[in-house]
Short mmCIF file of C-alpha atoms and ligand atoms in Angstrom, two decimals:
data_model
loop_
_atom_site.label_atom_id
_atom_site.label_comp_id
_atom_site.label_asym_id
_atom_site.label_seq_id
_atom_site.Cartn_x
_atom_site.Cartn_y
_atom_site.Cartn_z
CA MET A 35 19.19 -20.74 6.57
CA ILE A 36 16.47 -19.81 9.05
CA GLU A 37 16.41 -21.32 12.53
CA ILE A 38 13.49 -20.54 14.77
CA ARG A 39 13.80 -21.93 18.27
CA ASN A 40 10.98 -21.94 20.84
CA VAL A 41 9.63 -18.56 19.88
CA TYR A 42 6.83 -16.92 21.82
CA LYS A 43 5.10 -13.67 20.95
CA SER A 44 2.18 -11.85 22.56
CA PHE A 45 0.32 -8.71 21.60
CA GLY A 46 -0.89 -7.39 24.92
CA SER A 47 -2.58 -10.35 26.56
CA THR A 48 -3.08 -12.33 23.32
CA GLU A 49 -0.51 -15.04 22.80
CA VAL A 50 0.03 -15.13 19.05
CA LEU A 51 3.02 -17.48 18.85
CA LYS A 52 3.39 -20.30 21.34
CA ASP A 53 6.63 -22.21 21.35
CA VAL A 54 7.22 -22.22 17.59
CA SER A 55 10.32 -23.96 16.29
CA LEU A 56 11.17 -24.49 12.68
CA THR A 57 14.21 -24.68 10.42
CA VAL A 58 14.51 -23.76 6.79
CA PRO A 59 17.74 -25.34 5.56
CA PRO A 60 19.90 -23.52 3.01
CA SER A 61 18.45 -23.40 -0.51
CA ARG A 62 15.20 -24.92 0.63
CA THR A 63 11.67 -23.59 0.47
CA THR A 64 9.26 -23.90 3.36
CA VAL A 65 5.62 -23.04 2.80
CA VAL A 66 3.59 -22.03 5.84
CA ILE A 67 -0.16 -22.52 5.69
CA GLY A 68 -2.92 -22.17 8.26
CA PRO A 69 -6.13 -20.34 9.01
CA SER A 70 -6.28 -16.57 9.17
CA GLY A 71 -5.11 -15.28 12.53
CA SER A 72 -3.00 -18.36 13.27
CA GLY A 73 0.17 -16.27 13.51
CA LYS A 74 1.81 -16.86 10.11
CA SER A 75 2.52 -13.21 9.39
CA THR A 76 3.73 -12.60 12.92
CA LEU A 77 6.16 -15.52 12.65
CA LEU A 78 7.51 -14.22 9.35
CA ARG A 79 7.80 -10.68 10.68
CA CYS A 80 9.70 -11.93 13.72
CA CYS A 81 12.34 -13.30 11.34
CA ASN A 82 13.53 -9.79 10.47
CA CYS A 83 12.49 -8.14 13.70
CA LEU A 84 9.57 -6.19 12.28
CA GLU A 85 7.97 -7.78 15.34
CA ILE A 86 10.04 -8.48 18.41
CA ALA A 87 9.70 -12.07 19.62
CA ASP A 88 9.25 -12.14 23.41
CA ARG A 89 11.12 -15.38 24.01
CA GLY A 90 13.14 -17.91 22.07
CA GLU A 91 15.79 -17.40 19.47
CA ILE A 92 15.87 -16.76 15.74
CA ARG A 93 19.01 -17.24 13.67
CA ILE A 94 19.48 -16.17 10.08
CA ASN A 95 22.46 -17.78 8.38
CA HIS A 96 23.88 -18.77 11.77
CA ARG A 97 23.64 -15.25 13.13
CA THR A 98 21.33 -14.66 16.06
CA ILE A 99 18.97 -11.86 15.09
CA ILE A 100 17.01 -12.02 18.33
CA ALA A 101 17.28 -14.02 21.54
CA ASP A 102 15.08 -13.78 24.61
CA GLY A 103 13.39 -10.57 23.54
CA LYS A 104 16.66 -8.79 22.78
CA PRO A 105 17.23 -8.05 19.10
CA LEU A 106 20.65 -7.30 17.64
CA PRO A 107 21.84 -3.72 18.06
CA ASP A 108 20.45 -1.42 15.38
CA LYS A 109 23.46 -1.35 13.09
CA GLU A 110 23.93 -5.10 12.89
CA LEU A 111 20.18 -5.59 12.69
CA ASN A 112 20.02 -3.33 9.64
CA ALA A 113 22.84 -5.25 8.01
CA LEU A 114 21.09 -8.56 8.62
CA ARG A 115 17.76 -7.21 7.40
CA ALA A 116 19.47 -6.12 4.21
CA GLU A 117 20.30 -9.78 3.60
CA THR A 118 16.78 -10.92 4.40
CA GLY A 119 14.39 -10.00 1.61
CA MET A 120 10.76 -9.48 2.54
CA VAL A 121 7.79 -9.44 0.20
CA PHE A 122 4.47 -8.16 1.52
CA GLN A 123 0.91 -8.99 0.61
CA SER A 124 0.26 -5.32 -0.12
CA PHE A 125 3.49 -4.85 -2.17
CA ASN A 126 4.45 -1.66 -0.30
CA LEU A 127 6.23 -0.21 -3.29
CA PHE A 128 7.34 3.39 -2.82
CA PRO A 129 4.75 5.41 -4.76
CA HIS A 130 6.93 8.49 -5.12
CA MET A 131 9.63 6.62 -7.04
CA THR A 132 9.60 5.03 -10.47
CA THR A 133 9.90 1.26 -10.70
CA VAL A 134 13.64 1.33 -11.31
CA GLU A 135 14.16 3.84 -8.49
CA ASN A 136 12.23 1.55 -6.18
CA VAL A 137 14.68 -1.22 -6.96
CA MET A 138 17.92 0.79 -6.92
CA ARG A 139 17.24 3.03 -3.90
CA ALA A 140 18.20 0.64 -1.13
CA PRO A 141 21.52 -0.41 -2.72
CA VAL A 142 22.39 3.28 -3.07
CA VAL A 143 21.33 4.26 0.45
CA VAL A 144 22.31 1.17 2.40
CA ARG A 145 25.25 -0.20 0.41
CA ARG A 146 26.44 3.20 -0.87
CA MET A 147 26.49 1.75 -4.35
CA ALA A 148 27.15 4.24 -7.17
CA LYS A 149 23.93 5.32 -8.87
CA ALA A 150 24.91 4.11 -12.33
CA GLU A 151 25.90 0.72 -11.01
CA ALA A 152 22.71 0.45 -8.94
CA ARG A 153 20.61 1.36 -11.96
CA GLU A 154 22.30 -1.31 -14.01
CA LEU A 155 21.67 -3.88 -11.28
CA ALA A 156 18.05 -2.75 -11.00
CA MET A 157 17.50 -2.98 -14.75
CA GLU A 158 18.94 -6.46 -14.79
CA LEU A 159 16.59 -7.55 -12.00
CA LEU A 160 13.59 -5.89 -13.62
CA ARG A 161 14.32 -7.77 -16.83
CA LYS A 162 14.62 -10.94 -14.82
CA VAL A 163 11.09 -10.49 -13.44
CA GLY A 164 9.79 -9.41 -16.85
CA LEU A 165 9.48 -5.71 -16.16
CA GLY A 166 12.30 -4.33 -18.29
CA ASP A 167 9.84 -2.08 -20.13
CA LYS A 168 8.29 -0.70 -16.94
CA ALA A 169 11.44 0.78 -15.44
CA ASP A 170 10.48 4.42 -15.78
CA VAL A 171 6.81 4.36 -14.85
CA TYR A 172 5.39 4.92 -11.40
CA PRO A 173 4.00 1.96 -9.45
CA SER A 174 0.46 3.35 -9.59
CA THR A 175 0.35 2.50 -13.29
CA LEU A 176 1.34 -1.17 -12.77
CA SER A 177 -1.02 -4.10 -12.43
CA GLY A 178 -1.03 -6.04 -9.15
CA GLY A 179 1.10 -8.81 -10.59
CA GLN A 180 3.60 -6.32 -11.97
CA LYS A 181 3.73 -4.52 -8.63
CA GLN A 182 4.54 -7.71 -6.79
CA ARG A 183 7.20 -8.67 -9.29
CA ALA A 184 8.72 -5.21 -8.90
CA ALA A 185 8.64 -5.67 -5.13
CA ILE A 186 10.48 -8.97 -5.50
CA ALA A 187 13.09 -7.29 -7.70
CA ARG A 188 13.45 -4.58 -5.07
CA ALA A 189 14.18 -7.18 -2.40
CA LEU A 190 16.60 -9.03 -4.67
CA ALA A 191 18.59 -5.86 -5.26
CA MET A 192 20.03 -6.25 -1.76
CA LYS A 193 21.35 -9.68 -2.77
CA PRO A 194 19.52 -11.42 0.06
CA LYS A 195 20.48 -14.89 1.18
CA VAL A 196 17.01 -15.52 2.57
CA MET A 197 13.59 -14.45 1.30
CA LEU A 198 10.39 -14.11 3.31
CA PHE A 199 7.06 -13.97 1.46
CA ASP A 200 3.86 -13.05 3.28
CA GLU A 201 0.89 -14.07 1.13
CA PRO A 202 2.47 -12.48 -1.94
CA THR A 203 -0.45 -13.35 -4.23
CA SER A 204 -3.41 -12.90 -1.89
CA ALA A 205 -4.14 -9.37 -3.07
CA LEU A 206 -3.98 -10.30 -6.76
CA ASP A 207 -6.69 -11.01 -9.29
CA PRO A 208 -6.62 -14.74 -10.01
CA GLU A 209 -5.27 -14.32 -13.53
CA LEU A 210 -2.22 -12.44 -12.21
CA VAL A 211 -1.21 -14.99 -9.58
CA GLY A 212 0.69 -17.26 -11.94
CA GLU A 213 3.22 -14.69 -13.13
CA VAL A 214 4.28 -13.95 -9.54
CA LEU A 215 4.48 -17.61 -8.55
CA GLN A 216 6.59 -18.25 -11.63
CA VAL A 217 9.15 -15.69 -10.48
CA MET A 218 9.21 -17.25 -7.02
CA LYS A 219 9.60 -20.70 -8.47
CA THR A 220 12.59 -19.56 -10.49
CA LEU A 221 14.13 -18.11 -7.33
CA ALA A 222 13.68 -21.38 -5.51
CA GLU A 223 15.28 -23.27 -8.37
CA GLU A 224 18.24 -20.92 -8.27
CA GLY A 225 18.83 -21.98 -4.69
CA MET A 226 17.29 -19.18 -2.66
CA THR A 227 16.32 -20.03 0.91
CA MET A 228 12.65 -19.15 1.14
CA MET A 229 9.92 -19.07 3.74
CA VAL A 230 6.58 -18.51 2.06
CA VAL A 231 3.20 -17.95 3.62
CA THR A 232 0.73 -18.82 0.88
CA HIS A 233 -2.44 -20.71 0.22
CA GLU A 234 -1.45 -21.52 -3.33
CA MET A 235 -1.43 -25.27 -3.00
CA GLY A 236 -0.15 -25.80 -6.51
CA PHE A 237 2.93 -23.75 -5.67
CA ALA A 238 3.38 -25.59 -2.38
CA ARG A 239 3.19 -28.95 -4.10
CA GLU A 240 5.58 -28.03 -6.82
CA VAL A 241 8.14 -25.86 -5.05
CA ALA A 242 8.04 -26.49 -1.31
CA ASP A 243 10.43 -28.90 0.32
CA THR A 244 8.45 -28.66 3.54
CA VAL A 245 4.93 -27.55 4.33
CA VAL A 246 4.26 -26.27 7.83
CA VAL A 247 0.71 -26.05 9.12
CA MET A 248 -0.01 -23.46 11.79
CA ALA A 249 -3.10 -23.08 13.92
CA ASP A 250 -3.63 -20.95 16.97
CA GLY A 251 -0.04 -19.85 17.24
CA ARG A 252 1.41 -23.34 17.12
CA ILE A 253 2.83 -25.60 14.45
CA VAL A 254 0.40 -28.50 14.30
CA GLU A 255 2.06 -30.47 11.56
CA SER A 256 4.89 -30.30 9.09
CA GLY A 257 6.30 -32.50 6.39
CA PRO A 258 6.82 -32.83 2.66
CA PRO A 259 3.91 -31.45 0.62
CA GLU A 260 2.71 -34.87 -0.62
CA GLN A 261 2.32 -36.04 2.93
CA ILE A 262 0.58 -32.92 4.21
CA PHE A 263 -1.82 -32.69 1.29
CA THR A 264 -2.62 -36.33 0.71
CA ASN A 265 -2.12 -37.85 4.09
CA PRO A 266 -2.42 -35.28 6.86
CA THR A 267 -2.23 -36.81 10.32
CA GLN A 268 -3.85 -33.96 12.21
CA GLU A 269 -7.57 -33.29 12.15
CA ARG A 270 -6.90 -29.55 12.16
CA THR A 271 -4.87 -29.87 8.96
CA ARG A 272 -7.68 -31.79 7.33
CA GLY A 273 -10.29 -29.28 8.43
CA PHE A 274 -8.20 -26.41 7.14
CA LEU A 275 -7.50 -28.02 3.77
CA ARG A 276 -11.18 -28.84 3.36
CA ALA A 277 -12.17 -25.25 4.13
CA LEU A 278 -9.51 -24.02 1.74
CA VAL A 279 -10.71 -26.20 -1.11
CA ASP A 280 -14.34 -25.21 -0.50
CA GLY A 281 -13.28 -21.59 -0.56
CA HIS A 282 -11.29 -22.08 -3.74
CA LEU A 283 -14.16 -23.77 -5.50
CA ALA A 284 -16.67 -21.25 -4.28
CA GLY A 285 -14.51 -18.32 -5.29
CA ALA A 286 -12.81 -19.40 -8.46
CA ARG A 287 -15.06 -21.56 -10.59
CA PRO A 288 -18.49 -22.73 -9.56
CA GLN A 289 -18.74 -26.50 -9.85
CA PRO A 290 -20.23 -29.25 -7.74
CA PRO A 291 -18.10 -30.13 -4.72
CA ALA A 292 -15.81 -33.07 -5.28
CA ASP A 293 -16.36 -36.22 -3.25
CA ASP A 294 -12.92 -36.02 -1.79
CA PRO A 295 -12.06 -32.36 -1.28
CA LEU A 296 -8.36 -33.08 -1.23
CA GLU A 297 -8.60 -34.51 -4.75
CA ALA A 298 -9.87 -31.17 -5.96
CA LEU A 299 -6.87 -29.17 -4.82
CA PRO A 300 -5.76 -27.02 -7.70
CA GLY A 301 -2.71 -28.37 -9.41
CA ASN A 302 -0.13 -26.43 -11.33
CA HIS A 303 -0.19 -22.77 -12.06
CA MET B 187 -17.68 61.15 5.26
CA THR B 188 -15.04 61.16 2.56
CA LEU B 189 -12.06 58.90 2.28
CA ASP B 190 -8.72 60.57 1.79
CA PHE B 191 -5.96 58.25 0.67
CA ALA B 192 -3.38 60.98 0.23
CA PRO B 193 -1.56 59.99 3.46
CA VAL B 194 -1.33 56.44 2.17
CA TRP B 195 0.26 57.54 -1.09
CA GLY B 196 2.50 59.94 0.77
CA GLY B 197 3.56 57.18 3.18
CA LEU B 198 3.90 54.51 0.54
CA PRO B 199 7.71 54.27 0.74
CA GLU B 200 7.45 53.64 4.50
CA LEU B 201 4.65 51.13 4.01
CA LEU B 202 6.72 49.24 1.45
CA LYS B 203 9.76 49.30 3.71
CA GLY B 204 7.54 47.90 6.44
CA THR B 205 6.24 45.27 4.04
CA VAL B 206 9.79 44.12 3.38
CA VAL B 207 10.39 43.84 7.13
CA THR B 208 7.17 41.85 7.51
CA ILE B 209 8.28 39.50 4.73
CA GLU B 210 11.75 39.11 6.28
CA VAL B 211 10.43 38.42 9.76
CA THR B 212 7.82 36.00 8.44
CA ALA B 213 10.25 34.17 6.18
CA ALA B 214 12.80 33.75 8.97
CA ALA B 215 10.08 32.61 11.37
CA PHE B 216 8.79 30.22 8.71
CA LEU B 217 12.20 28.59 8.40
CA LEU B 218 12.51 28.29 12.17
CA SER B 219 9.01 26.85 12.44
CA ALA B 220 9.73 24.34 9.66
CA VAL B 221 12.88 23.03 11.34
CA LEU B 222 11.28 23.03 14.78
CA GLY B 223 8.03 21.54 13.49
CA LEU B 224 9.85 18.74 11.69
CA LEU B 225 11.95 17.84 14.74
CA VAL B 226 9.12 18.05 17.26
CA GLY B 227 6.68 16.31 14.91
CA ILE B 228 9.05 13.37 14.47
CA ILE B 229 9.91 13.22 18.17
CA ARG B 230 6.23 13.09 19.03
CA LEU B 231 5.74 10.02 16.84
CA ASN B 232 7.33 7.84 19.45
CA PRO B 233 6.25 8.07 23.12
CA ALA B 234 8.77 5.37 23.98
CA ARG B 235 11.56 7.97 23.93
CA ARG B 236 10.17 9.33 27.19
CA VAL B 237 12.31 12.38 27.91
CA LEU B 238 12.35 13.81 24.38
CA TYR B 239 8.68 13.02 23.94
CA GLY B 240 7.87 14.71 27.25
CA ILE B 241 9.79 17.86 26.38
CA ALA B 242 8.26 18.04 22.89
CA SER B 243 4.75 17.51 24.21
CA ALA B 244 5.17 20.13 26.93
CA TYR B 245 6.39 22.56 24.30
CA VAL B 246 3.37 21.97 22.08
CA ALA B 247 0.94 22.15 24.99
CA PHE B 248 2.43 25.34 26.42
CA ILE B 249 2.71 27.20 23.14
CA ARG B 250 -0.74 26.25 21.94
CA GLY B 251 -2.30 26.98 25.32
CA THR B 252 -1.00 30.53 25.78
CA PRO B 253 -1.44 33.72 23.75
CA LEU B 254 1.22 34.55 21.19
CA LEU B 255 1.32 38.09 22.49
CA VAL B 256 2.24 36.89 25.98
CA GLN B 257 4.96 34.67 24.51
CA LEU B 258 6.39 37.60 22.54
CA PHE B 259 6.37 39.80 25.65
CA LEU B 260 8.05 37.06 27.67
CA LEU B 261 10.90 37.08 25.16
CA PHE B 262 11.06 40.83 24.79
CA PHE B 263 10.36 42.07 28.34
CA GLY B 264 10.88 38.90 30.38
CA LEU B 265 14.26 37.59 29.22
CA PRO B 266 16.14 40.85 29.99
CA GLN B 267 15.51 40.12 33.68
CA PHE B 268 17.93 37.22 33.23
CA GLY B 269 20.34 39.55 31.50
CA ILE B 270 19.38 38.14 28.10
CA LEU B 271 18.79 41.10 25.88
CA LEU B 272 17.88 39.99 22.39
CA PRO B 273 17.35 42.54 19.63
CA ALA B 274 13.68 43.17 18.89
CA TRP B 275 13.72 41.54 15.46
CA LEU B 276 15.23 38.37 16.90
CA CYS B 277 12.54 38.24 19.60
CA GLY B 278 9.96 38.58 16.86
CA VAL B 279 11.45 35.83 14.70
CA ILE B 280 12.00 33.45 17.62
CA GLY B 281 8.58 34.14 19.11
CA LEU B 282 6.73 33.68 15.84
CA GLY B 283 8.85 30.68 14.86
CA ILE B 284 8.35 28.87 18.14
CA TYR B 285 4.65 29.62 18.06
CA SER B 286 4.11 28.52 14.47
CA GLY B 287 6.45 25.54 14.95
CA SER B 288 4.09 23.99 17.48
CA TYR B 289 1.33 23.97 14.90
CA VAL B 290 3.63 22.82 12.13
CA SER B 291 4.75 19.92 14.34
CA GLU B 292 1.17 18.69 14.49
CA VAL B 293 0.90 18.99 10.71
CA VAL B 294 4.12 17.00 10.32
CA ARG B 295 3.06 14.35 12.80
CA GLY B 296 -0.36 13.98 11.23
CA ALA B 297 1.04 13.69 7.71
CA ILE B 298 3.63 11.11 8.74
CA GLN B 299 1.06 9.05 10.59
CA SER B 300 -1.19 9.11 7.54
CA ILE B 301 1.47 7.26 5.51
CA ASP B 302 0.85 3.53 5.44
CA ARG B 303 2.92 1.64 8.02
CA GLY B 304 3.96 -0.77 5.29
CA GLN B 305 6.12 1.93 3.73
CA MET B 306 8.35 2.18 6.79
CA GLU B 307 8.38 -1.60 7.13
CA ALA B 308 9.36 -2.14 3.51
CA ALA B 309 12.19 0.39 3.85
CA ARG B 310 13.43 -1.15 7.10
CA SER B 311 13.23 -4.66 5.65
CA LEU B 312 15.62 -3.50 2.91
CA GLY B 313 18.14 -2.62 5.59
CA MET B 314 17.56 1.12 5.84
CA SER B 315 17.95 2.65 9.28
CA TYR B 316 14.97 4.45 10.84
CA ARG B 317 16.48 7.75 9.79
CA GLU B 318 17.15 6.63 6.22
CA ALA B 319 13.68 5.16 5.88
CA MET B 320 12.15 8.36 7.22
CA TRP B 321 14.17 10.55 4.92
CA GLU B 322 14.01 8.44 1.75
CA VAL B 323 10.55 6.95 1.94
CA VAL B 324 8.19 8.40 4.52
CA LEU B 325 8.92 12.13 4.54
CA PRO B 326 8.79 12.66 0.76
CA GLN B 327 5.31 11.16 0.74
CA ALA B 328 4.26 12.95 3.91
CA PHE B 329 5.58 16.27 2.61
CA ARG B 330 3.02 16.35 -0.17
CA ARG B 331 0.24 15.84 2.34
CA MET B 332 1.69 18.57 4.56
CA LEU B 333 1.42 21.26 1.90
CA PRO B 334 -2.30 22.13 2.17
CA PRO B 335 -2.34 22.43 5.99
CA LEU B 336 1.06 24.12 5.83
CA GLY B 337 -0.56 26.74 3.62
CA ASN B 338 -3.01 27.50 6.42
CA GLU B 339 -0.18 27.76 8.92
CA THR B 340 1.71 30.13 6.65
CA ILE B 341 -1.32 32.38 6.32
CA ALA B 342 -1.72 32.40 10.09
CA LEU B 343 1.97 33.17 10.49
CA ILE B 344 1.82 36.16 8.15
CA LYS B 345 -1.21 37.57 9.91
CA ASN B 346 0.16 36.89 13.38
CA SER B 347 3.35 38.71 12.45
CA ALA B 348 1.43 41.98 12.88
CA LEU B 349 1.90 41.48 16.62
CA VAL B 350 5.66 42.02 16.38
CA SER B 351 4.88 45.70 15.80
CA LEU B 352 4.35 45.75 19.56
CA LEU B 353 8.02 44.78 20.01
CA THR B 354 9.04 48.01 18.24
CA ILE B 355 9.80 46.15 15.01
CA ASP B 356 9.12 48.41 12.05
CA ASP B 357 6.92 46.03 10.11
CA VAL B 358 4.09 47.12 7.84
CA MET B 359 1.71 47.34 10.79
CA ARG B 360 3.93 49.68 12.75
CA GLU B 361 4.70 51.83 9.71
CA GLY B 362 0.97 52.16 9.19
CA GLN B 363 0.41 53.23 12.77
CA ARG B 364 3.17 55.77 12.40
CA ILE B 365 1.44 57.32 9.39
CA ILE B 366 -1.83 57.37 11.31
CA SER B 367 -0.24 59.16 14.25
CA THR B 368 0.56 62.12 12.03
CA SER B 369 -2.31 62.02 9.52
CA PHE B 370 -5.16 60.72 11.71
CA ARG B 371 -6.53 58.83 8.70
CA ALA B 372 -6.88 55.48 10.52
CA LEU B 373 -9.52 53.99 8.21
CA GLU B 374 -7.64 54.64 4.97
CA VAL B 375 -4.28 53.53 6.31
CA TYR B 376 -5.65 50.35 7.89
CA ILE B 377 -7.42 49.55 4.63
CA ALA B 378 -4.09 49.86 2.85
CA VAL B 379 -2.33 47.76 5.48
CA ALA B 380 -5.06 45.11 5.28
CA LEU B 381 -4.70 45.06 1.51
CA ILE B 382 -0.96 44.47 1.82
CA TYR B 383 -1.50 41.54 4.20
CA PHE B 384 -4.13 40.21 1.81
CA ILE B 385 -1.66 40.28 -1.06
CA LEU B 386 1.05 38.63 1.05
CA THR B 387 -1.18 35.77 2.26
CA ASN B 388 -2.46 35.11 -1.24
CA ALA B 389 1.02 35.16 -2.72
CA ALA B 390 2.13 32.61 -0.13
CA THR B 391 -0.88 30.41 -0.87
CA TRP B 392 -0.17 30.64 -4.59
CA ILE B 393 3.47 29.62 -4.17
CA LEU B 394 2.54 26.61 -2.04
CA ARG B 395 -0.13 25.57 -4.52
CA GLN B 396 2.39 25.67 -7.38
CA LEU B 397 4.68 23.45 -5.33
CA GLU B 398 1.83 21.05 -4.68
CA LYS B 399 0.94 20.94 -8.37
CA ARG B 400 4.48 20.27 -9.40
CA MET B 401 4.80 17.39 -6.97
CA THR B 402 1.59 15.86 -8.29
CA VAL B 403 2.82 16.02 -11.86
CA GLU B 404 6.18 14.54 -10.94
CA ARG B 405 4.54 11.46 -9.52
CA GLY B 406 3.01 10.72 -12.91
N1 ADP C 657 0.25 -5.45 15.68
C1 ADP C 657 -0.66 -6.26 16.27
N2 ADP C 657 -1.28 -5.88 17.42
C2 ADP C 657 -2.18 -6.67 18.02
N3 ADP C 657 -2.55 -7.87 17.56
C3 ADP C 657 -1.99 -8.31 16.43
C4 ADP C 657 -1.02 -7.53 15.73
N4 ADP C 657 -0.63 -8.22 14.63
C5 ADP C 657 -1.32 -9.38 14.65
N5 ADP C 657 -2.13 -9.43 15.72
C6 ADP C 657 -3.00 -10.56 16.10
O1 ADP C 657 -2.21 -11.71 16.12
C7 ADP C 657 -2.92 -12.80 15.60
C8 ADP C 657 -2.12 -13.45 14.49
O2 ADP C 657 -2.05 -12.54 13.42
P1 ADP C 657 -1.23 -12.85 12.09
O3 ADP C 657 0.16 -13.23 12.46
O4 ADP C 657 -1.41 -11.70 11.20
O5 ADP C 657 -2.00 -14.12 11.55
P2 ADP C 657 -2.05 -14.69 10.06
O6 ADP C 657 -0.99 -14.03 9.26
O7 ADP C 657 -1.85 -16.15 10.23
O8 ADP C 657 -3.42 -14.40 9.55
C9 ADP C 657 -4.27 -12.28 15.16
O9 ADP C 657 -5.21 -12.59 16.17
C10 ADP C 657 -4.06 -10.81 15.05
O10 ADP C 657 -5.24 -10.14 15.36
MG1 MG C 658 -1.13 -12.87 7.56
#
C-alpha cells in the first residue's frame, strides 16, 4: 500500500510536485500518465526517498517513509527500500556482474542470505521472467527487453511488497515492449501493489485499477482506465491523450489519423 | 671523450641494493597513497559533509600547490622541532604517500563520478546502504576506469621517489651519487640510474596493463 499525502517537491526554485495526494491500495495497480516534465518520475522517486519530498507525507505499507522533509533514519530507510522494488527506464543493471549475480547480490549483501540459497532464489526468478538460460552472461549481451526483465527479477529478489516502475518500456524497441509488459501483468495478477509510470495505454486498460493523470506537478484527474480513456473530464487529459495517440501513430505505423483519436488507442499487447 | 662504465659494473651490487630500497619505498608509498586517495576521493564526493570535505579539500589544495621537496623537508627537518623524530625511510614513505595520495584522490573522485548515477540509485533502491552500494556496485566499476590514470600516477611516484635520496635514504639515486663521488664518472652512472628507473616505470605500467586486461576479459 502506498499513501501519498499533500506532497510538495522543488528543485531549486522550480516547483515540480504541488500538493500531490494519491493512494495505491494493497494488491492494486495504479498507472500514472502525463506529459514529459509533469513530475511523474519525481513522484515515484519520492516514494523510496531517491528524492526527498519537501513537504507532505508518504507511507509505504503503513510506515511513514518521509514526513515534512524528514526521511526515516538511514537504517530503517534501507529496510523499507528493500521492500520497495524499483524498476528504471534505463534498467541500471550492474554491468560488472552476470545476470544471476545481479539478481542475487542484494539478498546476499542486505539480507545476509547464504550464497547458494540466493543463487537458487535468483535462478527461480530468472526462470519466472523467462531468462533461465541467460543466468551466466553479462548484461551487455542482453537485449533491451531481456535487460528489463532481469531488472525486474533483481527487484523481486528482495521480496518487495510494493513495486515502482518508471517508464519501464520507454527505452525499448517496440517489438520488445510486450515481453516486459507481460511480466508486469503477471505480477499484478499475483497481487503485487504497483505504481507504474507508462504510456502503454493497452497495459493501462488491461491491468490498471486506477489511472492518474499528472500535468505540471499536479494530479489533474484520476479514475478507472475506461473512464479516463473514453470519457476524460479534463481538457488537459484530452489534449494529452490526443498528443499521445498522434505520437503513437506517427512513430509506430504510418496510417491516416483516425477521426476520433481516442478510438485509435492501441489495444492489447 | 670516452665512456667508462667500469665504475657502474663495480658498483652494481650497491646500485641493486639501492634499487630494492627504491622499490620498497615506492611500494609502501603506493599503498599509503591508495588508501589515502580512496578515502579523500570518496569524502570529496559530497560537499554536504562540511568538515570532512573541508579538511580533504585543504589537503588536496595544499599538497598539490607546494613542492614535494618542501613537503619532504618539512617532515624530515621540520617535525623534529616538535620533538617528532621519524626515521628517514618513514619520512620518505609518508611524504611520497601523502603527495601521491592527493593526485590519486582526484583519480578516484573522477572515476566514481563518471559512473552513471543510476547505478548508485539502483543499489540503494534494493536496500543497500551508501557504503554497501559504493563497495559492491560503484567502486568495482570505477576501479577499472582508475587503472589508466593510476598508471600515470605510479610512474610519477617512482620518478619522484628519487627525491628521498635527499633525506639520506639509500635508494638507487643515492647509491649512484655515492659511486660518482669516488669514481667521478657522473655521465655513466646517471645513465645507469636512469636506465634502472626506466625499467621500474615500465614494469609498473606493464603490471597495471595486465590487470586492466584481465578485468576487461572478466566482464565478458
Ligand atoms: N534532479 C533534478 N534537478 C533539477 N530539476 C529536476 C531534477 N529532476 C527533475 N527535474 C525537473 O523536474 C521536472 C519534472 O521532472 P520529472 O519528474 O522527471 O518529470 P516526468 O518524469 O514526468 O517527465 C522537470 O522540469 C525536470 O526538469
Ligand atoms: Mg520521467
